[in-house]
mmCIF file of C-alpha atoms in Angstrom:
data_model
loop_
_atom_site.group_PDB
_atom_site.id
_atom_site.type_symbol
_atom_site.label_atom_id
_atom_site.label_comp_id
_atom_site.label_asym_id
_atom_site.label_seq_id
_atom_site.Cartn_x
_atom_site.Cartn_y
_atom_site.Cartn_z
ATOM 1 C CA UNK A 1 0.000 0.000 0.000
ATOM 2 C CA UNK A 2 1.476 3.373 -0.509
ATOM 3 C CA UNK A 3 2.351 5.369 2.442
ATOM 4 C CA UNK A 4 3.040 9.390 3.245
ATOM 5 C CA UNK A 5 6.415 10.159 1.088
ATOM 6 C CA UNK A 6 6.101 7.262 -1.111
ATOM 7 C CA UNK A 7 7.024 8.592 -4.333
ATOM 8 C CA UNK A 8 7.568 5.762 -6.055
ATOM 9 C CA UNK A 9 6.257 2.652 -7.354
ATOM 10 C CA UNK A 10 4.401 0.430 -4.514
ATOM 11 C CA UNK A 11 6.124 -3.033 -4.198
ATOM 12 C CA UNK A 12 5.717 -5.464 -6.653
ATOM 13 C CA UNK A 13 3.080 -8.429 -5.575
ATOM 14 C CA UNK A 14 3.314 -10.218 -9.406
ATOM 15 C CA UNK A 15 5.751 -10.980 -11.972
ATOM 16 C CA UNK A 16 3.935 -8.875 -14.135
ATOM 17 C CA UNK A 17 4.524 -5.620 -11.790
ATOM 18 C CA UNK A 18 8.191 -5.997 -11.482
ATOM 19 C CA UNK A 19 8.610 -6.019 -14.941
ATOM 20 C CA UNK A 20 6.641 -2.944 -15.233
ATOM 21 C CA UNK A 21 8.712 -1.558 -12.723
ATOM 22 C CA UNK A 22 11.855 -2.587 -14.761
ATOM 23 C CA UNK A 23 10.614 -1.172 -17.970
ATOM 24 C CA UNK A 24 9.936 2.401 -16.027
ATOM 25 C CA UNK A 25 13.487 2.557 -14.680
ATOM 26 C CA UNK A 26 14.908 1.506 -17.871
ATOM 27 C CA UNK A 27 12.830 4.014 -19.627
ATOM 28 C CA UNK A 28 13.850 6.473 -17.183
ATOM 29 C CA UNK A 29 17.612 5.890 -17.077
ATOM 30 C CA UNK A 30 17.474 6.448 -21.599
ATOM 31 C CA UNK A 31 15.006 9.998 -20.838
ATOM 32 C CA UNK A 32 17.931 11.467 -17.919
ATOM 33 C CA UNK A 33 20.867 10.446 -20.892
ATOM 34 C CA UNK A 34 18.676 12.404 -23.638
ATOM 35 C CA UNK A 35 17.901 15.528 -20.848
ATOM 36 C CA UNK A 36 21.754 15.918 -20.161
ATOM 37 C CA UNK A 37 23.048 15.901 -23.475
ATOM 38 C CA UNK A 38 20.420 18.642 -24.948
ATOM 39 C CA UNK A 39 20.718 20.237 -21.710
ATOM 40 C CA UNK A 40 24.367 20.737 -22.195
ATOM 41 C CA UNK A 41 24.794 21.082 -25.911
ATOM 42 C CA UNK A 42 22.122 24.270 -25.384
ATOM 43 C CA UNK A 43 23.971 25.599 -22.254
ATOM 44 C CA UNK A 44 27.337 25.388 -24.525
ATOM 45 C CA UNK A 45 25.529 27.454 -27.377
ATOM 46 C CA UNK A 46 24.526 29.541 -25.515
ATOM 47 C CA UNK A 47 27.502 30.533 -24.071
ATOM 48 C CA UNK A 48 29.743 30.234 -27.059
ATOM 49 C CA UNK A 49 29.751 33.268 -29.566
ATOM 50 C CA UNK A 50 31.602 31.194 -32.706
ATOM 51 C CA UNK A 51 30.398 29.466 -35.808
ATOM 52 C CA UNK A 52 31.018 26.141 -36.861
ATOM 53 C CA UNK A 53 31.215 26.929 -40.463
ATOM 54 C CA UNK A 54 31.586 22.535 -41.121
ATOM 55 C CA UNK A 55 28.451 22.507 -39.064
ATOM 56 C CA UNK A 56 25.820 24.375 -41.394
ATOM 57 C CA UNK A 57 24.333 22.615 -43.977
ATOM 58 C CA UNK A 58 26.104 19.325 -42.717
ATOM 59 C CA UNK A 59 24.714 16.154 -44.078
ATOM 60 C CA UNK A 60 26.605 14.164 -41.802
ATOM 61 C CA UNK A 61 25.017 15.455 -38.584
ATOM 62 C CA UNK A 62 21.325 15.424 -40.193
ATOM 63 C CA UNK A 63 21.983 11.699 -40.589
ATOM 64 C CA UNK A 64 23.481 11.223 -37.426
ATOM 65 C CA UNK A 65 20.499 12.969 -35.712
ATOM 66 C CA UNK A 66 17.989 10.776 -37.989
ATOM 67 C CA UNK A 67 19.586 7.332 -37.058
ATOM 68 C CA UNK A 68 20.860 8.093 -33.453
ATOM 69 C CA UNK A 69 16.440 9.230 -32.185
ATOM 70 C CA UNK A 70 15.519 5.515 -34.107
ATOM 71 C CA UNK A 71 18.041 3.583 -32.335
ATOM 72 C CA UNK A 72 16.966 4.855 -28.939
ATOM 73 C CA UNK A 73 13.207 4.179 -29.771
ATOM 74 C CA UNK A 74 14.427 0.596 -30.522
ATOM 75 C CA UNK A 75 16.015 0.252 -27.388
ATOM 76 C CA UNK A 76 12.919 1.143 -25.663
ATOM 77 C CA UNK A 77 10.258 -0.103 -28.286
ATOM 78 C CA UNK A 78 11.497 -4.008 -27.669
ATOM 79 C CA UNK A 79 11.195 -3.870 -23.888
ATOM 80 C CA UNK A 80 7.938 -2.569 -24.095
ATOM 81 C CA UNK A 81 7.006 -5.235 -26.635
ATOM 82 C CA UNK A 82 7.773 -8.008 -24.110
ATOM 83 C CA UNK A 83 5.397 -6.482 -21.710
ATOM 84 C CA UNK A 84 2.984 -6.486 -24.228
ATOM 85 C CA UNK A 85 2.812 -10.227 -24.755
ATOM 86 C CA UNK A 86 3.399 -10.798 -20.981
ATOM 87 C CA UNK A 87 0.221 -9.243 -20.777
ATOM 88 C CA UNK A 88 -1.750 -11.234 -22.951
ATOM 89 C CA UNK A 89 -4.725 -13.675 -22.579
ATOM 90 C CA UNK A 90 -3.588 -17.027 -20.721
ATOM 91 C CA UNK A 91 -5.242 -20.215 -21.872
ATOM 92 C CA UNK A 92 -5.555 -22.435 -18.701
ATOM 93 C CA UNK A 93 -6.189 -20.236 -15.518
ATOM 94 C CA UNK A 94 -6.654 -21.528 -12.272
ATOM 95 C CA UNK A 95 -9.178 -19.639 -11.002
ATOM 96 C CA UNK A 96 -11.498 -17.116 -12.756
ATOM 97 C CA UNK A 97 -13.083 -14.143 -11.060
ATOM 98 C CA UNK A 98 -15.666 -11.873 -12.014
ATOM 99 C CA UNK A 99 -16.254 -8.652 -10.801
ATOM 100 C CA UNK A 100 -18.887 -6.113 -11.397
ATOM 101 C CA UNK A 101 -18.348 -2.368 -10.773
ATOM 102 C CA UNK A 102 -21.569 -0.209 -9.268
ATOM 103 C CA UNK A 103 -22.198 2.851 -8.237
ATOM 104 C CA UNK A 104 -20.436 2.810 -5.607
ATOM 105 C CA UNK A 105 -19.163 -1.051 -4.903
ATOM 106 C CA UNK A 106 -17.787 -4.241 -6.370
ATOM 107 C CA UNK A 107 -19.867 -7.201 -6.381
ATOM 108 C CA UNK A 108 -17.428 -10.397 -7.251
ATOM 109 C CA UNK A 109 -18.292 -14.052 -8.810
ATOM 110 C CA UNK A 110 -15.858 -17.256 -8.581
ATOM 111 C CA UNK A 111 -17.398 -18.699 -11.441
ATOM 112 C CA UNK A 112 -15.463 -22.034 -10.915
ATOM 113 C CA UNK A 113 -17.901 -22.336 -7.765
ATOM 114 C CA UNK A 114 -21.267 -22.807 -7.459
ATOM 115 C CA UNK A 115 -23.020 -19.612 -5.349
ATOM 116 C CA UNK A 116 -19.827 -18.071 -3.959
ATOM 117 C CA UNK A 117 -20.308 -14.128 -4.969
ATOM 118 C CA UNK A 118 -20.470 -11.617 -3.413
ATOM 119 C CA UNK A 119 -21.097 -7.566 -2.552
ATOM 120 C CA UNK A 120 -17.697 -5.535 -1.420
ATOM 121 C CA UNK A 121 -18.426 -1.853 0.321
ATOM 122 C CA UNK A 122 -16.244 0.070 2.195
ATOM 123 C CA UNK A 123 -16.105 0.294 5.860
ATOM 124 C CA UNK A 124 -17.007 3.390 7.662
ATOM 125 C CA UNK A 125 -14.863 5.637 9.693
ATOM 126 C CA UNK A 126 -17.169 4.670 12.602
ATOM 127 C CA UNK A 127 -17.323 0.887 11.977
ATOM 128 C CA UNK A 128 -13.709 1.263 11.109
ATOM 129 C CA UNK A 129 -11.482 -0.798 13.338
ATOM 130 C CA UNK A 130 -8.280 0.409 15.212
ATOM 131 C CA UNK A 131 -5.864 -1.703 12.746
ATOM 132 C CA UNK A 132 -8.414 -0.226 9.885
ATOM 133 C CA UNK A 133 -7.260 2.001 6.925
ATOM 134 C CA UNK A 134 -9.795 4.764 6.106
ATOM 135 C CA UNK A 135 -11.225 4.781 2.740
ATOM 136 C CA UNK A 136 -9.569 1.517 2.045
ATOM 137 C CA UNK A 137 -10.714 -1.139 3.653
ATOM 138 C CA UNK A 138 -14.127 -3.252 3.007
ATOM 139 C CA UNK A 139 -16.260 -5.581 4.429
ATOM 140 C CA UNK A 140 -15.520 -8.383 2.481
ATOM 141 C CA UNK A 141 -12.111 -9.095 0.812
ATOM 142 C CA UNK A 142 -11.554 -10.738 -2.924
ATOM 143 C CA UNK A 143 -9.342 -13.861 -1.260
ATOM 144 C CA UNK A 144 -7.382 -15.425 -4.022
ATOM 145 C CA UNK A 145 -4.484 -18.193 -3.827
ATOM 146 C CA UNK A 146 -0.896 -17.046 -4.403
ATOM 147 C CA UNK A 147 1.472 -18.651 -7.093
ATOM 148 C CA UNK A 148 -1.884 -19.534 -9.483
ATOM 149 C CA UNK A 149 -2.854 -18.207 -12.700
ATOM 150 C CA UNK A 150 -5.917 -16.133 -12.041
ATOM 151 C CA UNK A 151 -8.366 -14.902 -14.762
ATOM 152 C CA UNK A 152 -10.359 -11.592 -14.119
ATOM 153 C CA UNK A 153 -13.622 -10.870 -15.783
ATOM 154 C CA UNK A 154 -14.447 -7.059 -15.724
ATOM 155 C CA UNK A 155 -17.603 -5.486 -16.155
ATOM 156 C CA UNK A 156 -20.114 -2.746 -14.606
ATOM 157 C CA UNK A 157 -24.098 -2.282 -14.397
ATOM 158 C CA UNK A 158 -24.168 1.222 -14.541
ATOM 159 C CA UNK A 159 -21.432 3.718 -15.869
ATOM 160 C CA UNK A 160 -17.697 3.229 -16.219
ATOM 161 C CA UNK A 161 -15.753 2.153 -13.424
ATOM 162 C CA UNK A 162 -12.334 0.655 -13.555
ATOM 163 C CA UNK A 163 -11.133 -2.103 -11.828
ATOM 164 C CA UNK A 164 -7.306 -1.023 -10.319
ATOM 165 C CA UNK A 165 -4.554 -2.453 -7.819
ATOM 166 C CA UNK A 166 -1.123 -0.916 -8.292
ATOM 167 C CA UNK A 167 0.485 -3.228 -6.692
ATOM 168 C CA UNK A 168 -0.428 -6.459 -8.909
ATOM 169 C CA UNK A 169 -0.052 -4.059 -11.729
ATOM 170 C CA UNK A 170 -3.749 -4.010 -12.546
ATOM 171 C CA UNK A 171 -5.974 -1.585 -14.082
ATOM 172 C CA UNK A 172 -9.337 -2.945 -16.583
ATOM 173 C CA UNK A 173 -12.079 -0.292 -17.498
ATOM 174 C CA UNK A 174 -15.038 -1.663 -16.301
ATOM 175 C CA UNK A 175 -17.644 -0.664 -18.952
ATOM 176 C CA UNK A 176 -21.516 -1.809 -19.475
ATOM 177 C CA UNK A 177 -22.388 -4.760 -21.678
ATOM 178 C CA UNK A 178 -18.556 -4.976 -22.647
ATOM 179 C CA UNK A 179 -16.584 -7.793 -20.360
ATOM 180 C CA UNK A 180 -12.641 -7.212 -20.306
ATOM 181 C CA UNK A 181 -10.398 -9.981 -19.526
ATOM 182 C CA UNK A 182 -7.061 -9.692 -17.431
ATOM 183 C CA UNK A 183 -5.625 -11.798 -15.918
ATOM 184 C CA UNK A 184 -2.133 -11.824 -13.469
ATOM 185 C CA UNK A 185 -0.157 -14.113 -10.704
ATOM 186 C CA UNK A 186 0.134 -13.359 -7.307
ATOM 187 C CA UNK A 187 3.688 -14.510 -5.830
ATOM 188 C CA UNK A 188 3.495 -13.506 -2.333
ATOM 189 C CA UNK A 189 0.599 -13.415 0.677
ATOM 190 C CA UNK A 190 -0.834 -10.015 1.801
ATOM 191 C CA UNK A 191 -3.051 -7.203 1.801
ATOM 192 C CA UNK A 192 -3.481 -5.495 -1.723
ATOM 193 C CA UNK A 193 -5.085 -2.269 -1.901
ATOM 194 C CA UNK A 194 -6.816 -0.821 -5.070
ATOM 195 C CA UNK A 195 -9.271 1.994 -5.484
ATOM 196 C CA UNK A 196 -11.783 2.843 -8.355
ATOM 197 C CA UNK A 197 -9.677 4.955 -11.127
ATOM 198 C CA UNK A 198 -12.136 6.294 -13.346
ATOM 199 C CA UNK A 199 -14.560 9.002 -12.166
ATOM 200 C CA UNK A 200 -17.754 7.408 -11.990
ATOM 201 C CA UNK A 201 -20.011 9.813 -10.002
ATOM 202 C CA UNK A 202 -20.598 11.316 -6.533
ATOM 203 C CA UNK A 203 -19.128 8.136 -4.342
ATOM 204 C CA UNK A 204 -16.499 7.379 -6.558
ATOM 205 C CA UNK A 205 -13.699 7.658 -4.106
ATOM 206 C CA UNK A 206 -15.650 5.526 -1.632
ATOM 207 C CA UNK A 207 -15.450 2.278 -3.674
ATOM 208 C CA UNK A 208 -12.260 0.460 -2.953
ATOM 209 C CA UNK A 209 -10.597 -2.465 -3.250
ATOM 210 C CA UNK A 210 -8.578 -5.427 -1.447
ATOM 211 C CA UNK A 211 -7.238 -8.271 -2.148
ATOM 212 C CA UNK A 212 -6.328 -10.618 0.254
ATOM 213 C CA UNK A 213 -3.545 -13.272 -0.853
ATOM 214 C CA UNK A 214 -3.375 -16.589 0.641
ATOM 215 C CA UNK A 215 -2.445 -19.623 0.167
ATOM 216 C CA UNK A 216 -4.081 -22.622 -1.934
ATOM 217 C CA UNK A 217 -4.803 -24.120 1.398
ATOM 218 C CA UNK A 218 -6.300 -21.569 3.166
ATOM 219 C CA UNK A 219 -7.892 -20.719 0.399
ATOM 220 C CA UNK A 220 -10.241 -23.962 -0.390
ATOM 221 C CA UNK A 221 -11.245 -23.722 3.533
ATOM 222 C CA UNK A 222 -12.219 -20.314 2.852
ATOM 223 C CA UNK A 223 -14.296 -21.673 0.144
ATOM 224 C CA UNK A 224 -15.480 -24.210 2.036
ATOM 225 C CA UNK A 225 -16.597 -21.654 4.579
ATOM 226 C CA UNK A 226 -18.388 -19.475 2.691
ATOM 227 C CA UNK A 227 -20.466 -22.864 0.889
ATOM 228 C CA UNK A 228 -21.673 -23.567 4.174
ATOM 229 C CA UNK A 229 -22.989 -20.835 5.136
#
């Protein structure tokens, strides 16, 4: 979850966030290069009265400043293709989930169960226990197992919503009569916080998200648990 001064990325709960992470830093380390060397050719012309005469007119250096931009878009154009089939459809998930957005909650389905869905709103401030976060936490938790392929089925009954949590590196618009399909892997147990990112009315910061990773175990009891009663 991010805390006061986090500027940064939260930490990575999936494969699929780290390598986001990677491909920011990467991306990052190419803009600073590209910054400091325009930053200090213009500081030296602008300090520096003479004329190249070799300079004007040059073919050479319209050629080299053709091919040199192209070879740093490949350099960041190939990582970014790798995410891009990272992030594609998987063909035999463990688990599939589907989740509705309303205004203003998430109702979830584990379609690989018989009756286990579900309506997630946010706790109060005044139902809000002491080891609580405010605006964050809600009165029943999406509990999927870690180290499994999970499928995600997005959709909403009323206007736009959008399904997000940073931390797994997840964000599907959740739109009416369309269903989007995500899916990610969760490689460690925790708390995963998410909040609604697309401005969907009056309560649309009071319709949050958490995910609660456990293991396969503990999972199937939980199951088991919630088919009983």
């Amino acid at each position: 979850m991010a805390s006061w001064g986090n500027l940064g990325f939260q930490d990575s709960a999936s494969p699929l966030m780290e390598q986001l992470i990677f491909f920011h830093d990467h991306t990052m380390v190419v803009l600073i290069l590209i910054v400091t060397f325009v930053g200090y050719i213009m500081f030296y012309l602008f300090f520096n009265f003479l004329v190249n005469r070799y300079l004007l007119e040059s073919q050479e250096v319209e050629i080299i400043w053709t091919i040199l931009p192209a070879i740093i878009l490949i350099f960041i154009a190939f990582p970014s293709l790798r995410l891009l089939y990272l992030l594609d459809e998987i063909n035999n998930p463990s688990i599939t989930l589907k989740t509705i957005g309303h205004q203003w909650y998430w109702s979830y389905e584990y379609s690989d169960f018989l009756d286990l869905e579900f309506d997630s709103y946010m706790v109060g401030t005044v139902d809000l226990s002491e080891s609580g976060f405010r605006l964050l936490d809600v009165d029943n938790r999406v509990v999927l197992p870690m180290n499994s392929q999970i499928r995600m089925l997005v959709s909403a009954a009323d206007v736009i919503h959008s399904w997000t949590v940073p931390a797994l590196g997840m964000k599907a618009d959740a739109i009416p009569g369309r269903l989007n399909q995500i899916s990610f892997f969760i490689n460690r147990p925790g708390l995963f916080f998410g909040q609604c990112s697309e401005i969907c009315g009056a309560n649309h910061s009071f319709m949050p998200i958490v995910v609660e990773s456990v293991s396969v175990n503990s999972f199937l009891d939980w199951v088991s648990s919630c088919l009983k009663s």
